[in-house]
mmCIF file of C-alpha atoms in Angstrom:
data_model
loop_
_atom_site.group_PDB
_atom_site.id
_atom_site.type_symbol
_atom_site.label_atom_id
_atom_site.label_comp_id
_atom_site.label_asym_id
_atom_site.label_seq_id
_atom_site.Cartn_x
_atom_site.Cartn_y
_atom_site.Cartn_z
ATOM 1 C CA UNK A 1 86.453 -83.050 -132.236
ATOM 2 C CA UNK A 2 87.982 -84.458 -129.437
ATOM 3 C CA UNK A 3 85.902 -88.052 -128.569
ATOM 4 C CA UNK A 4 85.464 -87.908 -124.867
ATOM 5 C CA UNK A 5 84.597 -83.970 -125.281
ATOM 6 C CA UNK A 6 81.733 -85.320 -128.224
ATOM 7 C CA UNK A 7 81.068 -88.053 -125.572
ATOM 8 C CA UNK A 8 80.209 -85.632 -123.453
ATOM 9 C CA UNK A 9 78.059 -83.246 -125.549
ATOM 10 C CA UNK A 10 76.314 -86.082 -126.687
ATOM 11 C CA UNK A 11 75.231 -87.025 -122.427
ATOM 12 C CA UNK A 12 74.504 -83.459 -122.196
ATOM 13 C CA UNK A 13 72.152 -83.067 -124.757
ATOM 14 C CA UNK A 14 70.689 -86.339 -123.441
ATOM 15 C CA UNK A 15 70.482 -85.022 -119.970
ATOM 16 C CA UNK A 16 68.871 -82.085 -121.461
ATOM 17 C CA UNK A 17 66.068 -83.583 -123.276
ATOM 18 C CA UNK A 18 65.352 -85.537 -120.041
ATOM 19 C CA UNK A 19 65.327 -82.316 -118.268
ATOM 20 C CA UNK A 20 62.484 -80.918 -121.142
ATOM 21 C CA UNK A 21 60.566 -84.235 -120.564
ATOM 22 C CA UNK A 22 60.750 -83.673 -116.941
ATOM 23 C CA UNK A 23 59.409 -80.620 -117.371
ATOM 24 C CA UNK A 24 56.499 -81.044 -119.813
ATOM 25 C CA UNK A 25 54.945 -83.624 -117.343
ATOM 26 C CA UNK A 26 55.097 -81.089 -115.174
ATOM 27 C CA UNK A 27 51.657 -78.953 -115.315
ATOM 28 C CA UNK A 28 52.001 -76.124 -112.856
ATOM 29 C CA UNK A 29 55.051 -74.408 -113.125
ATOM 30 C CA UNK A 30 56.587 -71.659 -109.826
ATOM 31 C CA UNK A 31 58.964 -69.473 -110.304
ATOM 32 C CA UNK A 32 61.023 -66.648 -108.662
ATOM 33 C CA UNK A 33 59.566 -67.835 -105.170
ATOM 34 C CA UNK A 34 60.627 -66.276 -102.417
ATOM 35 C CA UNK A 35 60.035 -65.392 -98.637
ATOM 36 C CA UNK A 36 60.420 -62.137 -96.559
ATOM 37 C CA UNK A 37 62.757 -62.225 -93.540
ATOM 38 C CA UNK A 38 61.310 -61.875 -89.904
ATOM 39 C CA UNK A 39 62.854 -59.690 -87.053
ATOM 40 C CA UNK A 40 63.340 -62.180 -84.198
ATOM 41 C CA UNK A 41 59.993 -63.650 -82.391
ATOM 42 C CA UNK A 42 58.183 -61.943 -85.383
ATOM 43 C CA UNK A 43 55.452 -64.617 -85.932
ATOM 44 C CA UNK A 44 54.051 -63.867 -89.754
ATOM 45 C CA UNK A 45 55.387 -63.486 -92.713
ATOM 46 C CA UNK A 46 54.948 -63.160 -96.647
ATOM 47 C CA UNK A 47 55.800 -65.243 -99.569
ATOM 48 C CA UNK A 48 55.855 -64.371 -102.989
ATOM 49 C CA UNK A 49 56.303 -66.059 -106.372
ATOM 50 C CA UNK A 50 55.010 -66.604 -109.868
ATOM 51 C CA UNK A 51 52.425 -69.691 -110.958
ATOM 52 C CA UNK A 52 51.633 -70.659 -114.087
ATOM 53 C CA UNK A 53 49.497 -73.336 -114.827
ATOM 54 C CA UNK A 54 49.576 -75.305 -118.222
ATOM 55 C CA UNK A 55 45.500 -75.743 -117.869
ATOM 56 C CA UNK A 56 42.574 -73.770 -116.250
ATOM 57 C CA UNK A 57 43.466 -74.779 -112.580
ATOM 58 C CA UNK A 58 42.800 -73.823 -109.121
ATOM 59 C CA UNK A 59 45.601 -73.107 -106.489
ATOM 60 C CA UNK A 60 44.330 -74.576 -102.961
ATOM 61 C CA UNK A 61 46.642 -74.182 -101.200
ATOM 62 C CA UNK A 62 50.019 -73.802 -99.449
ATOM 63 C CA UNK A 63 52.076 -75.781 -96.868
ATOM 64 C CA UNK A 64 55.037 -75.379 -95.410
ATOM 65 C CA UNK A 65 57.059 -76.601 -91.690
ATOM 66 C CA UNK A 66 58.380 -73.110 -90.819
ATOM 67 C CA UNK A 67 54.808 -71.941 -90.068
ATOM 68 C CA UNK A 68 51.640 -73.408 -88.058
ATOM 69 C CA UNK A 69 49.587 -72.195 -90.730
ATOM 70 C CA UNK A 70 49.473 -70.734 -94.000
ATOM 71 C CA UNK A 71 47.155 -69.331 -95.860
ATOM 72 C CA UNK A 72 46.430 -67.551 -99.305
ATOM 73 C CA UNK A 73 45.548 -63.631 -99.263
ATOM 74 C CA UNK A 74 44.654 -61.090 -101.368
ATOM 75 C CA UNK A 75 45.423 -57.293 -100.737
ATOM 76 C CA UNK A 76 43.768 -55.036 -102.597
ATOM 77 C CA UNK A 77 44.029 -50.943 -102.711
ATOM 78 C CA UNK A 78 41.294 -48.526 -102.527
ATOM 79 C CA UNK A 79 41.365 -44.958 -101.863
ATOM 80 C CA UNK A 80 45.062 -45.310 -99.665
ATOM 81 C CA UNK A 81 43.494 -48.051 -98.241
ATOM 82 C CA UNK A 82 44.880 -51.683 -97.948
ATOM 83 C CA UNK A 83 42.421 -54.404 -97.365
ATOM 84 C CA UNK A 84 44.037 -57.697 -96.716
ATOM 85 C CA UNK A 85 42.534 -61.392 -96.498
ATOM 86 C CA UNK A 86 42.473 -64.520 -97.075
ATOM 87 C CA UNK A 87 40.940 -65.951 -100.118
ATOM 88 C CA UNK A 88 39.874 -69.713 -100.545
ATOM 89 C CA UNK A 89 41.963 -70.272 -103.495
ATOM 90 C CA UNK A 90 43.158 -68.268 -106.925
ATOM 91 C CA UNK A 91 42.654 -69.039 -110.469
ATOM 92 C CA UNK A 92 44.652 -69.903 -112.538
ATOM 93 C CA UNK A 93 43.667 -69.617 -116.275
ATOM 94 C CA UNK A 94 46.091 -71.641 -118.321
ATOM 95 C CA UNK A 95 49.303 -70.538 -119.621
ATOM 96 C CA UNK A 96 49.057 -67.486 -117.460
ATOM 97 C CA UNK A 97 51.892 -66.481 -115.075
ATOM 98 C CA UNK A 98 49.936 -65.267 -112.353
ATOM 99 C CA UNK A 99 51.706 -63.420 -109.977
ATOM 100 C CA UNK A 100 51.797 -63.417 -105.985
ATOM 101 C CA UNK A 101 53.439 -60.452 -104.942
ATOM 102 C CA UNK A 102 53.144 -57.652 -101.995
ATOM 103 C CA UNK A 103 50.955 -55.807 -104.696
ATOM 104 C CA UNK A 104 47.972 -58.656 -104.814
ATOM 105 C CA UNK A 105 47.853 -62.211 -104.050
ATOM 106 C CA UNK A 106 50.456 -63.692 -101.677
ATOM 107 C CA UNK A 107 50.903 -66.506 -99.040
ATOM 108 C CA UNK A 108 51.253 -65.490 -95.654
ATOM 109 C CA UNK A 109 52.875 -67.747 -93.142
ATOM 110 C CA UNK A 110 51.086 -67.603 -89.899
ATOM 111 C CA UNK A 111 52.840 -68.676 -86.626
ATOM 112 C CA UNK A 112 56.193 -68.985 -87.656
ATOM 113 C CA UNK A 113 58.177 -71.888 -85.786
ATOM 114 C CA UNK A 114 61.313 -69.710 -86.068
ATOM 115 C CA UNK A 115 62.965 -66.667 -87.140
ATOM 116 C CA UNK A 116 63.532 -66.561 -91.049
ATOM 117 C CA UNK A 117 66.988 -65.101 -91.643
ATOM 118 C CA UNK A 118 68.133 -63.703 -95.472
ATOM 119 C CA UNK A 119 70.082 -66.674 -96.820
ATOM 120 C CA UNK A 120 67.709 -69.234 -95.238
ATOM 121 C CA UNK A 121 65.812 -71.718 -97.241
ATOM 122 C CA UNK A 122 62.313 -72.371 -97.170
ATOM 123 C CA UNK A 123 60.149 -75.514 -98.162
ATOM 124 C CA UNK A 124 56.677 -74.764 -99.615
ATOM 125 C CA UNK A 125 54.195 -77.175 -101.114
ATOM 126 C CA UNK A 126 51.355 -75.911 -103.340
ATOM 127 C CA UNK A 127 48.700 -77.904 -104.421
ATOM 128 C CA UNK A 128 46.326 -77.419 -107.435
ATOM 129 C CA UNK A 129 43.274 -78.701 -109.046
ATOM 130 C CA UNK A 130 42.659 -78.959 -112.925
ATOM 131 C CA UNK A 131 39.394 -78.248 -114.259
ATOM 132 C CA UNK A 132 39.397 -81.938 -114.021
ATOM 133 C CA UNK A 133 39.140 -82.195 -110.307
ATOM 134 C CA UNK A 134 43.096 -83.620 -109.800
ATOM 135 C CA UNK A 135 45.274 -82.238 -107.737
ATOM 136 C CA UNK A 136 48.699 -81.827 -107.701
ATOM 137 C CA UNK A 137 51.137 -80.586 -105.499
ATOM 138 C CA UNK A 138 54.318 -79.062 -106.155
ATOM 139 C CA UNK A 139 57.222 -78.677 -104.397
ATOM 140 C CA UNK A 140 59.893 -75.506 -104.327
ATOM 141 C CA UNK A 141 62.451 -73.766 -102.017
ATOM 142 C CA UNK A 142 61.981 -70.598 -101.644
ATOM 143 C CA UNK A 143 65.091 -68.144 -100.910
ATOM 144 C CA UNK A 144 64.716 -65.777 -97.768
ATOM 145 C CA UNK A 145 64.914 -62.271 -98.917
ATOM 146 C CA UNK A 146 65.682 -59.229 -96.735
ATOM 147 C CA UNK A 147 62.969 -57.726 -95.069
ATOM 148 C CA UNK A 148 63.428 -54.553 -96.743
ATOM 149 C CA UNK A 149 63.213 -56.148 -100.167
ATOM 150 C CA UNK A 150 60.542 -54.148 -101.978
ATOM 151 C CA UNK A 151 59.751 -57.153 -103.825
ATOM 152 C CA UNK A 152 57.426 -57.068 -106.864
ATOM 153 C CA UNK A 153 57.619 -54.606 -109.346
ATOM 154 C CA UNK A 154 60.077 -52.260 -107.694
ATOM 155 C CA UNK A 155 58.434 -49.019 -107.278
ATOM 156 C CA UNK A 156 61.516 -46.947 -106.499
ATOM 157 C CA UNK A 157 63.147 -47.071 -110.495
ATOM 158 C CA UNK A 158 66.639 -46.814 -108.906
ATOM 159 C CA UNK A 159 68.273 -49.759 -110.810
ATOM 160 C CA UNK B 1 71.186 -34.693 -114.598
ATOM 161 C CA UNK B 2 68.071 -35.312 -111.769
ATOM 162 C CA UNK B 3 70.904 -34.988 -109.125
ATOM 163 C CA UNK B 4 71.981 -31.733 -110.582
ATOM 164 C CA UNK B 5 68.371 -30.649 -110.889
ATOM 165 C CA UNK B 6 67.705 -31.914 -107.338
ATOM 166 C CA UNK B 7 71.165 -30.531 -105.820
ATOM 167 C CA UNK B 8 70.477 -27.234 -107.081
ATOM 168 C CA UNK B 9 66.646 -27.390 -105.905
ATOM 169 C CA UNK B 10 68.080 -28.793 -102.387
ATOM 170 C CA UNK B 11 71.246 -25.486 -102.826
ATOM 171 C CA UNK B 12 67.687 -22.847 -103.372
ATOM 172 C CA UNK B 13 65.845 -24.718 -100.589
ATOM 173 C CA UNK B 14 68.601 -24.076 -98.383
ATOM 174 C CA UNK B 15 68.354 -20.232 -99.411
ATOM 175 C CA UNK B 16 64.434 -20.246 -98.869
ATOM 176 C CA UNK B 17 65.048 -21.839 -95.302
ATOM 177 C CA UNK B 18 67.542 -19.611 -94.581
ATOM 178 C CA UNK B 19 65.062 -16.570 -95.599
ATOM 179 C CA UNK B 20 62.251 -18.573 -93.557
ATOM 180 C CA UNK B 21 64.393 -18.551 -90.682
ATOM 181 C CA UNK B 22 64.802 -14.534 -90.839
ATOM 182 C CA UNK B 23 61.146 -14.183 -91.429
ATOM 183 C CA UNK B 24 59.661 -16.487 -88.743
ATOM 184 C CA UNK B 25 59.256 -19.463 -91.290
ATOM 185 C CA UNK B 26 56.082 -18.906 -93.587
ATOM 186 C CA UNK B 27 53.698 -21.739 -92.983
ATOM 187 C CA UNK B 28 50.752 -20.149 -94.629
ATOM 188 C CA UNK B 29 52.030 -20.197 -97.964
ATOM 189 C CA UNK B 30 50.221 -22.567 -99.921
ATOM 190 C CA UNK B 31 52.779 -25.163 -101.547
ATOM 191 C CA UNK B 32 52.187 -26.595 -104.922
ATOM 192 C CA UNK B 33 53.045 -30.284 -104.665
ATOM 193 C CA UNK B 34 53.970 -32.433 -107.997
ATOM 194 C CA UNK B 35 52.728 -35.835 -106.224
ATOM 195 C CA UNK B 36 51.613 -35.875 -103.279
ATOM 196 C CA UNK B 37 48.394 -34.584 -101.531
ATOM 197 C CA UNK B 38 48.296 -31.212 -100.228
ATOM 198 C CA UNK B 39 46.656 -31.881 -96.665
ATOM 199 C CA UNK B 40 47.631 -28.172 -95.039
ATOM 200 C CA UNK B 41 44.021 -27.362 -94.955
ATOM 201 C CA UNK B 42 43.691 -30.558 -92.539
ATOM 202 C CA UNK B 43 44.495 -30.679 -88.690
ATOM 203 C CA UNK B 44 45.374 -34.173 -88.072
ATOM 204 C CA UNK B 45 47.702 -35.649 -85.165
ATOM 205 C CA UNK B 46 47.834 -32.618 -82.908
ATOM 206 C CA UNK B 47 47.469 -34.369 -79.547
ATOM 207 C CA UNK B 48 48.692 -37.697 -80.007
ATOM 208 C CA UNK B 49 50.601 -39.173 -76.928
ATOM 209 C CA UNK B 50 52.227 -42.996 -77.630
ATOM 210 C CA UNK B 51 55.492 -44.846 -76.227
ATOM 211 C CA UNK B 52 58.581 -45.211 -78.050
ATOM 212 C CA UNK B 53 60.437 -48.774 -77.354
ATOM 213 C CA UNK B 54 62.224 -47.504 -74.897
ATOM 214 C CA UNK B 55 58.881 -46.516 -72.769
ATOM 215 C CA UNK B 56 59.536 -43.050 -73.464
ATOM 216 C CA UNK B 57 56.098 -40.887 -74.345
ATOM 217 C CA UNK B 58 56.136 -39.331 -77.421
ATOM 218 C CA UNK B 59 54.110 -36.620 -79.211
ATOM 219 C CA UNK B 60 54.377 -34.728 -82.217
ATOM 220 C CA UNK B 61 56.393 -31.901 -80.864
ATOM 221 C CA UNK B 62 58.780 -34.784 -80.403
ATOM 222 C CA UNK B 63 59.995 -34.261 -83.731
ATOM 223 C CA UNK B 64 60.124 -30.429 -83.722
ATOM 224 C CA UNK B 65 62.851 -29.435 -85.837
ATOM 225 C CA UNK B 66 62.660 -32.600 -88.036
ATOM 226 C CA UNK B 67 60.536 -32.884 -91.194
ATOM 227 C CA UNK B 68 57.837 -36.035 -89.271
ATOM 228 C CA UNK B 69 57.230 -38.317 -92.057
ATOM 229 C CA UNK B 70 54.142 -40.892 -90.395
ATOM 230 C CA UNK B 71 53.207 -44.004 -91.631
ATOM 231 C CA UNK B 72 50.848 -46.807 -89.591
ATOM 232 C CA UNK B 73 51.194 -50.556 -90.214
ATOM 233 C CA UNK B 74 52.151 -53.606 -88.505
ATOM 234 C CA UNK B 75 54.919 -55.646 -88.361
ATOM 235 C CA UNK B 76 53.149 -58.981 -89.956
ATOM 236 C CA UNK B 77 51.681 -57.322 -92.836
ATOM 237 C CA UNK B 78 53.485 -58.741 -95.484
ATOM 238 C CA UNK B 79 53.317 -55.955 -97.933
ATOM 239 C CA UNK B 80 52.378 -52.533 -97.998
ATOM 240 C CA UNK B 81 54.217 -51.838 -94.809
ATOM 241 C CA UNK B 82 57.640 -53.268 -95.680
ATOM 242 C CA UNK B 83 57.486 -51.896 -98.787
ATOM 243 C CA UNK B 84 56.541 -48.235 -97.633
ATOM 244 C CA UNK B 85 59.461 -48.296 -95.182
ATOM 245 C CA UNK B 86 61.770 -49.778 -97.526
ATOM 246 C CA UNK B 87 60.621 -46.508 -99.711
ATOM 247 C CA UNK B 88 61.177 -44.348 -96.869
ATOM 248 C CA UNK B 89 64.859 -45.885 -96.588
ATOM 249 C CA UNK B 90 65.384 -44.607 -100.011
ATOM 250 C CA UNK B 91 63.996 -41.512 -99.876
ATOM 251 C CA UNK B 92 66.411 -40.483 -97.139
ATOM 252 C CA UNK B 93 68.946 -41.736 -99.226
ATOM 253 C CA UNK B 94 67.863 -39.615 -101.572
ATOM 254 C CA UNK B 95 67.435 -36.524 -100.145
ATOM 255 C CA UNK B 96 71.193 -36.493 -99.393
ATOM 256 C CA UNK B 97 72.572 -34.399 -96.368
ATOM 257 C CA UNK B 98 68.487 -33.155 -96.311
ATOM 258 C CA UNK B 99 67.476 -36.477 -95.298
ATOM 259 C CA UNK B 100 68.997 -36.061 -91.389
ATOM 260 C CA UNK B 101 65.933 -33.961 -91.048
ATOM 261 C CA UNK B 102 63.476 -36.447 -92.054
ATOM 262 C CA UNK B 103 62.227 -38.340 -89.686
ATOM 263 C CA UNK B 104 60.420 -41.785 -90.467
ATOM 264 C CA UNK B 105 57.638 -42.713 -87.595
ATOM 265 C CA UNK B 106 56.012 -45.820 -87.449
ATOM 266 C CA UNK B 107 52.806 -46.203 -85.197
ATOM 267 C CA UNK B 108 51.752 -49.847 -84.986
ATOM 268 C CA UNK B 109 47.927 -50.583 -84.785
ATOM 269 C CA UNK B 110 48.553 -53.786 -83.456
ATOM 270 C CA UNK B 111 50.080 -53.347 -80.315
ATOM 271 C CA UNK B 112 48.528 -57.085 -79.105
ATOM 272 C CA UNK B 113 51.241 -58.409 -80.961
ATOM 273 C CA UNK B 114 54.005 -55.512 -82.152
ATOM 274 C CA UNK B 115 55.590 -55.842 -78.482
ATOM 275 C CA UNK B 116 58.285 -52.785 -78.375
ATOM 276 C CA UNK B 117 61.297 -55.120 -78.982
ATOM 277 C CA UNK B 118 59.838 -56.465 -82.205
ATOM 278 C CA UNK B 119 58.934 -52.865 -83.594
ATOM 279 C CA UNK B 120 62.456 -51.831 -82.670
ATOM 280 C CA UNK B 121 63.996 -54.071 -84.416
ATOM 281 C CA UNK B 122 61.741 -53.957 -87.625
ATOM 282 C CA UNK B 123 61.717 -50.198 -87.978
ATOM 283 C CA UNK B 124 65.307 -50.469 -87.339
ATOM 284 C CA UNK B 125 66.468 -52.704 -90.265
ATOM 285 C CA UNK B 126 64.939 -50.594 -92.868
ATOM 286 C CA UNK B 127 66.866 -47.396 -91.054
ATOM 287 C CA UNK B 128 68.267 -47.228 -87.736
ATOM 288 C CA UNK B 129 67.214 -43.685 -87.522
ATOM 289 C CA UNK B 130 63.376 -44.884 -87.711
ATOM 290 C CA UNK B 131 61.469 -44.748 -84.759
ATOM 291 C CA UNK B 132 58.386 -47.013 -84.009
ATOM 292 C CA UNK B 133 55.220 -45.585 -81.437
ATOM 293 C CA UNK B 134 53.103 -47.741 -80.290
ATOM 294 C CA UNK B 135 50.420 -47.387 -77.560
ATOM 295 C CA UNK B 136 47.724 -49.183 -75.675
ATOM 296 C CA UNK B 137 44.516 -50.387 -77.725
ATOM 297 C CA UNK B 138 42.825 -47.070 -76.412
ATOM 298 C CA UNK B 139 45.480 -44.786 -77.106
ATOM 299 C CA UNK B 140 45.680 -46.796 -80.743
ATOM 300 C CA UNK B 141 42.300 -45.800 -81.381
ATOM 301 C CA UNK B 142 41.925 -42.555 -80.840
ATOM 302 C CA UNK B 143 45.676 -41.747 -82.286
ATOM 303 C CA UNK B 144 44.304 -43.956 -85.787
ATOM 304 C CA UNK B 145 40.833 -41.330 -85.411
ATOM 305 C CA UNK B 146 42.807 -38.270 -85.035
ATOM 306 C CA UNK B 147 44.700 -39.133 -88.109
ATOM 307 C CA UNK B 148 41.355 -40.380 -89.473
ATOM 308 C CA UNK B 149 43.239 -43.259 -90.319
ATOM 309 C CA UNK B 150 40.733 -46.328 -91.010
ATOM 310 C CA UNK B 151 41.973 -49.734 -89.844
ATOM 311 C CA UNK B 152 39.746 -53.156 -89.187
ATOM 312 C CA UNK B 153 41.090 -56.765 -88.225
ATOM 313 C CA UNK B 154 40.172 -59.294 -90.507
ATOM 314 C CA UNK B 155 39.650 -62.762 -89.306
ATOM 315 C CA UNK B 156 42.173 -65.309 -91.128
ATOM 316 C CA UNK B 157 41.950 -68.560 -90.092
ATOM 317 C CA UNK B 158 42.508 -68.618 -85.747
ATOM 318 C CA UNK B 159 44.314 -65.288 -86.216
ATOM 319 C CA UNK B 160 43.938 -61.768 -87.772
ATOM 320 C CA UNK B 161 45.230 -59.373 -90.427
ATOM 321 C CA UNK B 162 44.941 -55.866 -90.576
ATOM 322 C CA UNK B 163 43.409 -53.395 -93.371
ATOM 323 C CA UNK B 164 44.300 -49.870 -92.962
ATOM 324 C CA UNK B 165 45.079 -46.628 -94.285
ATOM 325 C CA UNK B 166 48.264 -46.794 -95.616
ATOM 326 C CA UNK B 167 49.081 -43.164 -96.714
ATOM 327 C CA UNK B 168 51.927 -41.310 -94.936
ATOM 328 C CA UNK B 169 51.860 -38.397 -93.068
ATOM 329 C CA UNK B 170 54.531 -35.320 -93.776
ATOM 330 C CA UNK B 171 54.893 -32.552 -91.209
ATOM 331 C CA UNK B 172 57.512 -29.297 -91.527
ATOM 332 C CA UNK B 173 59.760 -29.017 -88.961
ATOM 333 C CA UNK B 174 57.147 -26.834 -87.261
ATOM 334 C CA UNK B 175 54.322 -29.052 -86.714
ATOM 335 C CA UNK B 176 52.263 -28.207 -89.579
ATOM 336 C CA UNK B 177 50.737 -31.455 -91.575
ATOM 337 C CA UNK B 178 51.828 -30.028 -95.042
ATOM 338 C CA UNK B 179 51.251 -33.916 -97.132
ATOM 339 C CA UNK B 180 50.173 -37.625 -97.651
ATOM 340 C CA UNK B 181 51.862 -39.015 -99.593
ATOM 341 C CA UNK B 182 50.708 -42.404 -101.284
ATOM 342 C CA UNK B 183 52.007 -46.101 -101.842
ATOM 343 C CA UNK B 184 52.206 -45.792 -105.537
ATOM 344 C CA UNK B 185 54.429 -43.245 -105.303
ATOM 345 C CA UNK B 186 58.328 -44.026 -106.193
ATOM 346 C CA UNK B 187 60.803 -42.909 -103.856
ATOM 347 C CA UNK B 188 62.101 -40.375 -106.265
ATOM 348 C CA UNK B 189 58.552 -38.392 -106.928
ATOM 349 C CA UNK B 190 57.955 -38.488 -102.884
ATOM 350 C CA UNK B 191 61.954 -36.845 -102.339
ATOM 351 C CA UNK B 192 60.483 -33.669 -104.932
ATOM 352 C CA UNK B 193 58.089 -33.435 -102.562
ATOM 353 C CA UNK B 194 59.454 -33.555 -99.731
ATOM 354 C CA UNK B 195 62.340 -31.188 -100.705
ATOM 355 C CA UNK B 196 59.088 -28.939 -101.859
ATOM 356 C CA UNK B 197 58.139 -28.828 -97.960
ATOM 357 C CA UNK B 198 61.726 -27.928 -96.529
ATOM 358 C CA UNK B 199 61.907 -25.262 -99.454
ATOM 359 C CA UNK B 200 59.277 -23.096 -96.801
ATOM 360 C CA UNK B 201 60.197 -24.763 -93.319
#
């Protein structure tokens, strides 16, 4: 093998195994975040993603500069009819991915400070308490999605 | 092989309607639906007066001559309603050339903060052939009671959400409430529906 290729596996894998490190220090884990576009002057809207903590934890809650406030909701269905609000925070029983999406939990961001366009970018800090009573607080970018995304489990089967 | 299935079903509707036309359109016929609810024994949204965006008053003879398709919501719920009128989206889509007759409503029960230039422009990025009502708190009332559509704010934080009903509403292009339809319904099983309904009128 070519030396300076092998040189470069061999900082690769390193990198790698730094990344896993990273990683395993890491105890709540978010993934496939994202956030529904607004219409212009459109002042709330949703965002979605999957947590998963490593031990029984709590989320608290959610933060985030594109909105005044933002808070945790549940929406449940009963009999064709949606009942929406806000919970004070959500379980989340280790190991489990639990999922906020426009079928259950979700954040909503309340009083947006701007209109979120597809494409956009936004910042959203979650914190979360262990069993043990320590938070943490984790940080991700969440995409902007079209408003018409149905988000979720799609419902329509078309793809 | 569906689109076969459904072209052909869309090619005997077609016949039916033409038939219907001849005969004066049989609305009593009672319609066996594969999905959706059968609500023909209901009378719901007769009298209904609320304001397009453009300030023009609408009712539902409106839509005479289009297949009505009424959902309520509001713009800053985050799920069931863009998700219903992204489903509505596709069911035009797939109801093909059929889908020019259906016509998607939206009646906002929170007309504090839909202002008409916000529910245009929602309604319209899901379809631009959507239309959005909306109407004064009074007029949302009774229009949500006529429908007996249930809907209650819900305190969050120094602001409010909104639970409501969230089925939708299908009327023939007569007038006649023929089904609800629900949220957990794909876009494909509502279109056999909805096909079933222009099959009479």
């Amino acid at each position: 093998m070519h030396p300076v290729l092998n040189h470069l596996k061999r900082t690769v894998c390193a990198l790698s195994l730094l990344g896993l490190a990273f990683q395993a220090s890491a105890q709540t884990k978010v993934d496939d975040a994202w956030v529904r576009a607004t219409v212009p002057t459109q002042s709330a809207s949703g965002a979605f993603m999957t947590v998963t903590a490593d031990s029984d934890s709590k989320l608290l809650s959610v933060a985030s500069p594109v909105a005044k406030d933002v808070q945790i909701h549940e929406m449940s269905m009963k009999n064709d009819v949606m009942t929406m609000g806000p919970v004070k925070s959500v379980e989340l029983p280790a190991g489990k991915a639990v999922s906020f999406d426009p079928n259950g939990y979700h954040v909503m961001l309340m009083g947006l400070t701007g209109q979120l366009k597809e494409g956009d970018s936004v910042p959203l800090t979650l914190t979360v308490e262990n069993a043990k009573g320590e938070k943490e607080t984790v940080e991700v970018k969440a995409p902007v999605r079209a408003l018409t995304n149905m988000g979720g489990h799609d419902h329509s089967k078309m793809h | 092989m569906t689109a076969l299935l459904t072209r052909r079903k869309v090619l005997a509707g077609m016949g039916v309607l033409g038939l219907g036309l001849l005969a004066g359109c049989d609305t009593r016929g009672q319609l066996s639906y594969k999905y959706g609810k059968d609500l023909s024994d209901k009378i719901l949204g007769r009298t209904f007066k609320l304001k397009n965006p453009e300030g023009e008053t609408m009712s539902l003879s409106s839509f005479r001559g289009m297949m009505p398709m009424i959902f309520f919501g509001f713009t800053q719920c985050p799920a069931v309603c863009p998700t219903t009128l992204a489903r509505a989206a596709q069911i035009k889509k797939l109801m093909g050339r059929d889908g020019d007759r259906l016509q998607v409503v939206f009646i906002t029960l929170d007309p504090e903060r839909d202002t008409p230039q916000i529910l245009d422009a929602y309604v319209k990025a899901f379809d631009p052939s959507f239309v959005a009502l909306y109407g004064t708190l009074e007029e949302t009332k009774a229009t949500a009671k006529e429908f007996d559509v249930f809907y209650e704010k819900v305190p969050a934080g120094d602001t409010y959400t909104i639970s409501h009903t969230s089925t939708s509403y299908v009327y023939d292009s007569r007038g006649e409430l023929r089904l609800g339809l629900s949220t957990s319904l794909t876009a494909q099983e509502c279109t056999e529906d909805l096909l079933t309904v222009m099959e009479v009128c």
